[in-house]
Amino acid sequence: MSAANYLFPPSAIPSLPVRGSSQLVPVHRIYCIGRNYEAHAVEMGHDPNKEPPFFFQKNADSLVVNANFPFPKQSQDVHHEVEMVVVIGKGGQGIAVDDALDHVIGYAVGLDMTCRDLQAEAKKLGRPWEPGKSFENAAPCSEVVLASEIGHPSSGDIRLVINGEVRQKGDLNQLIWKVPELVSVLSNFYCLQPGDLIFSGTPAGVGPVKVGDKLQASIEGVGQLSLSVVG
Ligand code: MN
């Protein structure tokens, strides 16, 4: 279908740069898993035992790439959540755990920025989490590194430093639901498509950010992401 068939021009396709390449990953959807590190489940007041994974979504156009994070006006309490992002390169439905990594083309470092006050209100009222999780600029993300270069990391330091101070620290080997399991479970609910992203959960130490903060997120073997919180 040519552009002339649309009533108005279509929105730009969100995309992520690829390390060492001039090509981009066109992003389709963003899925996020909740409570996927024991210590974070505990700090949020939940049972750390393995429960079935649950997912929520962010909009693909809330990606922030190579730009600063504007503090959202609707919230008084915005938290950082550093997470490894899994990039789907081959779609599928009902994907077996043993086949799941064949569908992953790469990884990135992401921040699941969260309006904790709005999320808490939604939880209390039994309402959807969208206001707290899916807002403009809610998904800062690094460039993608290809699995053909780094393999599929299952261990390695994941941390977030703010103004030089370590706030979040964990290891990928602490993921309750591992990457192949996440891909498999998610593919039972959705027909995964190339360009879908999965934010794989955050280690303990989440907390608020304020305007002027300098955030440095990093995952050993994957990459890093630096940005400032701006007003
Ligand atoms: Mn998260």
mmCIF file of C-alpha atoms and ligand atoms in Angstrom:
data_model
loop_
_atom_site.group_PDB
_atom_site.id
_atom_site.type_symbol
_atom_site.label_atom_id
_atom_site.label_comp_id
_atom_site.label_asym_id
_atom_site.label_seq_id
_atom_site.Cartn_x
_atom_site.Cartn_y
_atom_site.Cartn_z
ATOM 1 C CA MET A 1 0.000 0.000 0.000
ATOM 2 C CA SER A 2 1.471 3.350 -0.962
ATOM 3 C CA ALA A 3 1.504 6.371 1.330
ATOM 4 C CA ALA A 4 -1.127 7.952 -0.878
ATOM 5 C CA ASN A 5 -3.705 5.434 0.420
ATOM 6 C CA TYR A 6 -3.490 6.754 3.975
ATOM 7 C CA LEU A 7 -5.713 9.557 5.230
ATOM 8 C CA PHE A 8 -2.581 11.086 6.772
ATOM 9 C CA PRO A 9 1.081 10.049 6.775
ATOM 10 C CA PRO A 10 1.799 6.970 8.946
ATOM 11 C CA SER A 11 3.838 7.391 12.129
ATOM 12 C CA ALA A 12 7.571 6.810 11.921
ATOM 13 C CA ILE A 13 8.717 3.240 12.647
ATOM 14 C CA PRO A 14 10.487 3.155 16.037
ATOM 15 C CA SER A 15 13.958 1.686 15.719
ATOM 16 C CA LEU A 16 17.152 0.849 17.574
ATOM 17 C CA PRO A 17 20.706 1.202 16.260
ATOM 18 C CA VAL A 18 22.859 -1.914 15.968
ATOM 19 C CA ARG A 19 26.420 -1.829 17.289
ATOM 20 C CA GLY A 20 28.962 -1.933 14.499
ATOM 21 C CA SER A 21 26.357 -1.549 11.772
ATOM 22 C CA SER A 22 24.584 1.219 9.892
ATOM 23 C CA GLN A 23 21.410 -0.878 9.903
ATOM 24 C CA LEU A 24 18.566 -0.428 12.389
ATOM 25 C CA VAL A 25 16.256 -2.843 14.195
ATOM 26 C CA PRO A 26 12.671 -1.837 13.369
ATOM 27 C CA VAL A 27 10.782 -2.187 16.642
ATOM 28 C CA HIS A 28 7.329 -3.719 16.651
ATOM 29 C CA ARG A 29 6.066 -4.199 20.245
ATOM 30 C CA ILE A 30 7.520 -3.951 23.734
ATOM 31 C CA TYR A 31 6.679 -6.578 26.353
ATOM 32 C CA CYS A 32 7.916 -6.356 29.937
ATOM 33 C CA ILE A 33 7.942 -9.022 32.654
ATOM 34 C CA GLY A 34 7.208 -8.114 36.257
ATOM 35 C CA ARG A 35 9.101 -9.375 39.337
ATOM 36 C CA ASN A 36 11.724 -11.538 37.660
ATOM 37 C CA TYR A 37 14.466 -11.214 40.308
ATOM 38 C CA GLU A 38 13.768 -12.577 43.810
ATOM 39 C CA ALA A 39 15.256 -9.644 45.690
ATOM 40 C CA HIS A 40 13.158 -7.172 43.690
ATOM 41 C CA ALA A 41 9.973 -9.205 44.280
ATOM 42 C CA VAL A 42 10.729 -9.060 48.004
ATOM 43 C CA GLU A 43 11.434 -5.306 47.999
ATOM 44 C CA MET A 44 8.060 -4.768 46.311
ATOM 45 C CA GLY A 45 6.340 -6.801 49.042
ATOM 46 C CA HIS A 46 5.751 -10.025 47.117
ATOM 47 C CA ASP A 47 6.472 -13.717 47.546
ATOM 48 C CA PRO A 48 9.839 -14.513 45.918
ATOM 49 C CA ASN A 49 8.755 -18.044 45.012
ATOM 50 C CA LYS A 50 8.493 -18.794 41.327
ATOM 51 C CA GLU A 51 5.032 -17.767 40.181
ATOM 52 C CA PRO A 52 3.869 -17.879 36.568
ATOM 53 C CA PRO A 53 5.370 -14.889 34.755
ATOM 54 C CA PHE A 54 3.120 -11.949 34.030
ATOM 55 C CA PHE A 55 3.625 -9.382 31.319
ATOM 56 C CA PHE A 56 2.637 -5.846 30.522
ATOM 57 C CA GLN A 57 3.381 -3.665 27.520
ATOM 58 C CA LYS A 58 4.920 -0.337 26.724
ATOM 59 C CA ASN A 59 4.359 1.449 23.446
ATOM 60 C CA ALA A 60 7.171 1.077 20.929
ATOM 61 C CA ASP A 61 7.121 4.824 20.346
ATOM 62 C CA SER A 62 8.026 5.401 24.001
ATOM 63 C CA LEU A 63 11.594 4.267 23.213
ATOM 64 C CA VAL A 64 14.264 6.833 24.045
ATOM 65 C CA VAL A 65 17.468 6.286 22.077
ATOM 66 C CA ASN A 66 20.530 8.506 22.375
ATOM 67 C CA ALA A 67 18.527 11.181 24.171
ATOM 68 C CA ASN A 68 17.789 12.285 27.714
ATOM 69 C CA PHE A 69 14.780 11.239 29.783
ATOM 70 C CA PRO A 70 12.228 14.020 30.337
ATOM 71 C CA PHE A 71 10.669 13.750 33.817
ATOM 72 C CA PRO A 72 6.928 13.167 33.243
ATOM 73 C CA LYS A 73 4.786 15.979 34.639
ATOM 74 C CA GLN A 74 1.963 13.643 35.719
ATOM 75 C CA SER A 75 4.077 11.874 38.368
ATOM 76 C CA GLN A 76 5.812 12.812 41.617
ATOM 77 C CA ASP A 77 7.680 9.510 41.992
ATOM 78 C CA VAL A 78 9.450 8.128 38.913
ATOM 79 C CA HIS A 79 11.598 5.038 39.458
ATOM 80 C CA HIS A 80 14.459 3.486 37.490
ATOM 81 C CA GLU A 81 14.438 -0.233 36.631
ATOM 82 C CA VAL A 82 17.524 -1.425 34.736
ATOM 83 C CA GLU A 83 16.763 -4.475 32.576
ATOM 84 C CA MET A 84 18.270 -6.615 29.854
ATOM 85 C CA VAL A 85 16.229 -6.247 26.682
ATOM 86 C CA VAL A 86 15.744 -9.314 24.480
ATOM 87 C CA VAL A 87 15.324 -8.565 20.773
ATOM 88 C CA ILE A 88 13.212 -11.003 18.759
ATOM 89 C CA GLY A 89 14.542 -11.537 15.240
ATOM 90 C CA LYS A 90 12.375 -14.437 14.106
ATOM 91 C CA GLY A 91 8.685 -14.608 14.917
ATOM 92 C CA GLY A 92 6.630 -17.544 16.074
ATOM 93 C CA GLN A 93 3.850 -18.868 18.238
ATOM 94 C CA GLY A 94 4.012 -21.755 20.689
ATOM 95 C CA ILE A 95 7.815 -21.697 20.644
ATOM 96 C CA ALA A 96 9.447 -24.534 22.627
ATOM 97 C CA VAL A 97 11.926 -23.545 25.338
ATOM 98 C CA ASP A 98 14.673 -25.508 23.579
ATOM 99 C CA ASP A 99 14.098 -23.580 20.338
ATOM 100 C CA ALA A 100 13.563 -20.154 21.895
ATOM 101 C CA LEU A 101 17.065 -18.732 21.512
ATOM 102 C CA ASP A 102 16.868 -19.310 17.748
ATOM 103 C CA HIS A 103 14.267 -16.536 17.767
ATOM 104 C CA VAL A 104 16.497 -14.027 19.608
ATOM 105 C CA ILE A 105 18.681 -11.868 17.378
ATOM 106 C CA GLY A 106 20.275 -9.701 20.029
ATOM 107 C CA TYR A 107 20.216 -7.865 23.328
ATOM 108 C CA ALA A 108 20.268 -4.335 24.685
ATOM 109 C CA VAL A 109 20.356 -2.419 27.955
ATOM 110 C CA GLY A 110 17.018 -0.832 28.830
ATOM 111 C CA LEU A 111 15.344 1.179 31.547
ATOM 112 C CA ASP A 112 11.754 0.305 32.438
ATOM 113 C CA MET A 113 10.965 3.788 33.742
ATOM 114 C CA THR A 114 8.000 3.625 36.084
ATOM 115 C CA CYS A 115 5.681 6.241 37.597
ATOM 116 C CA ARG A 116 5.524 4.365 40.908
ATOM 117 C CA ASP A 117 2.820 6.596 42.384
ATOM 118 C CA LEU A 118 0.504 6.042 39.418
ATOM 119 C CA GLN A 119 1.280 2.307 39.361
ATOM 120 C CA ALA A 120 0.528 2.029 43.105
ATOM 121 C CA GLU A 121 -2.780 3.820 42.636
ATOM 122 C CA ALA A 122 -3.697 1.498 39.745
ATOM 123 C CA LYS A 123 -2.803 -1.573 41.837
ATOM 124 C CA LYS A 124 -4.945 -0.339 44.730
ATOM 125 C CA LEU A 125 -7.933 0.295 42.477
ATOM 126 C CA GLY A 126 -7.491 -2.918 40.467
ATOM 127 C CA ARG A 127 -6.915 -0.903 37.296
ATOM 128 C CA PRO A 128 -4.451 -1.452 34.419
ATOM 129 C CA TRP A 129 -0.845 -0.327 34.923
ATOM 130 C CA GLU A 130 -0.602 1.789 31.754
ATOM 131 C CA PRO A 131 -0.393 5.207 33.450
ATOM 132 C CA GLY A 132 2.533 3.980 35.541
ATOM 133 C CA LYS A 133 4.368 1.961 32.923
ATOM 134 C CA SER A 134 3.425 3.084 29.440
ATOM 135 C CA PHE A 135 3.900 6.819 29.075
ATOM 136 C CA GLU A 136 5.856 9.040 26.696
ATOM 137 C CA ASN A 137 9.612 8.307 26.849
ATOM 138 C CA ALA A 138 9.059 5.396 29.258
ATOM 139 C CA ALA A 139 11.581 3.086 27.584
ATOM 140 C CA PRO A 140 15.161 4.388 27.281
ATOM 141 C CA CYS A 141 17.217 1.766 25.453
ATOM 142 C CA SER A 142 20.794 1.257 24.242
ATOM 143 C CA GLU A 143 21.963 0.101 20.842
ATOM 144 C CA VAL A 144 21.405 -3.589 20.094
ATOM 145 C CA VAL A 145 24.291 -6.048 20.179
ATOM 146 C CA LEU A 146 23.792 -9.097 18.006
ATOM 147 C CA ALA A 147 23.780 -12.599 19.459
ATOM 148 C CA SER A 148 26.028 -13.574 16.545
ATOM 149 C CA GLU A 149 28.693 -11.413 18.244
ATOM 150 C CA ILE A 150 28.133 -11.984 21.964
ATOM 151 C CA GLY A 151 26.143 -15.196 22.173
ATOM 152 C CA HIS A 152 23.206 -15.445 24.588
ATOM 153 C CA PRO A 153 24.254 -14.085 28.004
ATOM 154 C CA SER A 154 22.895 -16.044 30.978
ATOM 155 C CA SER A 155 25.163 -14.496 33.598
ATOM 156 C CA GLY A 156 26.934 -11.192 34.087
ATOM 157 C CA ASP A 157 26.758 -8.059 36.204
ATOM 158 C CA ILE A 158 23.718 -5.816 35.685
ATOM 159 C CA ARG A 159 23.739 -2.465 37.450
ATOM 160 C CA LEU A 160 22.520 1.086 37.557
ATOM 161 C CA VAL A 161 24.682 3.940 38.792
ATOM 162 C CA ILE A 162 23.241 7.392 39.537
ATOM 163 C CA ASN A 163 25.595 10.355 39.940
ATOM 164 C CA GLY A 164 28.436 7.901 40.557
ATOM 165 C CA GLU A 165 26.616 5.855 43.216
ATOM 166 C CA VAL A 166 25.575 2.223 42.613
ATOM 167 C CA ARG A 167 21.805 1.970 43.152
ATOM 168 C CA GLN A 168 20.910 -1.335 41.508
ATOM 169 C CA LYS A 169 23.142 -4.349 41.224
ATOM 170 C CA GLY A 170 22.439 -7.929 40.297
ATOM 171 C CA ASP A 171 23.471 -10.724 37.993
ATOM 172 C CA LEU A 172 21.676 -12.098 34.964
ATOM 173 C CA ASN A 173 21.984 -15.561 36.536
ATOM 174 C CA GLN A 174 19.415 -14.376 39.145
ATOM 175 C CA LEU A 175 16.608 -14.164 36.573
ATOM 176 C CA ILE A 176 13.729 -16.277 37.928
ATOM 177 C CA TRP A 177 12.371 -16.899 34.423
ATOM 178 C CA LYS A 178 15.281 -17.327 32.030
ATOM 179 C CA VAL A 179 15.294 -15.832 28.545
ATOM 180 C CA PRO A 180 14.270 -19.049 26.710
ATOM 181 C CA GLU A 181 11.375 -19.495 29.149
ATOM 182 C CA LEU A 182 10.255 -15.877 28.717
ATOM 183 C CA VAL A 183 10.218 -16.203 24.938
ATOM 184 C CA SER A 184 8.373 -19.519 25.105
ATOM 185 C CA VAL A 185 5.709 -18.390 27.586
ATOM 186 C CA LEU A 186 5.128 -15.099 25.785
ATOM 187 C CA SER A 187 4.742 -16.935 22.471
ATOM 188 C CA ASN A 188 1.825 -18.861 23.951
ATOM 189 C CA PHE A 189 -0.070 -15.579 24.332
ATOM 190 C CA TYR A 190 1.124 -13.689 21.261
ATOM 191 C CA CYS A 191 2.368 -14.499 17.805
ATOM 192 C CA LEU A 192 5.809 -13.017 18.304
ATOM 193 C CA GLN A 193 7.082 -10.869 15.453
ATOM 194 C CA PRO A 194 10.565 -9.780 14.395
ATOM 195 C CA GLY A 195 11.271 -6.509 16.178
ATOM 196 C CA ASP A 196 9.366 -7.373 19.339
ATOM 197 C CA LEU A 197 11.339 -6.475 22.480
ATOM 198 C CA ILE A 198 11.136 -8.166 25.885
ATOM 199 C CA PHE A 199 12.260 -6.241 28.977
ATOM 200 C CA SER A 200 13.347 -9.153 31.170
ATOM 201 C CA GLY A 201 12.888 -7.702 34.665
ATOM 202 C CA THR A 202 14.893 -5.641 37.131
ATOM 203 C CA PRO A 203 17.189 -6.536 40.048
ATOM 204 C CA ALA A 204 16.706 -5.060 43.518
ATOM 205 C CA GLY A 205 17.400 -1.454 44.371
ATOM 206 C CA VAL A 206 14.751 0.401 42.393
ATOM 207 C CA GLY A 207 14.212 3.954 43.525
ATOM 208 C CA PRO A 208 13.330 7.478 42.469
ATOM 209 C CA VAL A 209 15.098 9.718 39.983
ATOM 210 C CA LYS A 210 15.092 13.508 39.959
ATOM 211 C CA VAL A 211 15.799 16.168 37.384
ATOM 212 C CA GLY A 212 19.551 16.565 36.959
ATOM 213 C CA ASP A 213 20.409 12.941 37.788
ATOM 214 C CA LYS A 214 22.935 11.233 35.524
ATOM 215 C CA LEU A 215 22.058 7.552 34.998
ATOM 216 C CA GLN A 216 24.513 4.929 33.808
ATOM 217 C CA ALA A 217 23.053 1.495 33.174
ATOM 218 C CA SER A 218 25.284 -1.390 32.195
ATOM 219 C CA ILE A 219 25.179 -5.108 31.604
ATOM 220 C CA GLU A 220 28.406 -7.073 31.443
ATOM 221 C CA GLY A 221 28.928 -8.425 27.947
ATOM 222 C CA VAL A 222 25.967 -6.515 26.508
ATOM 223 C CA GLY A 223 26.611 -2.789 26.752
ATOM 224 C CA GLN A 224 25.724 0.392 28.499
ATOM 225 C CA LEU A 225 23.333 3.288 28.428
ATOM 226 C CA SER A 226 23.928 6.802 29.768
ATOM 227 C CA LEU A 227 21.396 9.584 30.041
ATOM 228 C CA SER A 228 20.331 12.527 32.167
ATOM 229 C CA VAL A 229 16.927 13.217 33.665
ATOM 230 C CA VAL A 230 15.768 16.569 32.322
ATOM 231 C CA GLY A 231 12.892 18.868 33.277
HETATM 232 MN MN MN B 1 10.419 -3.713 35.110
#
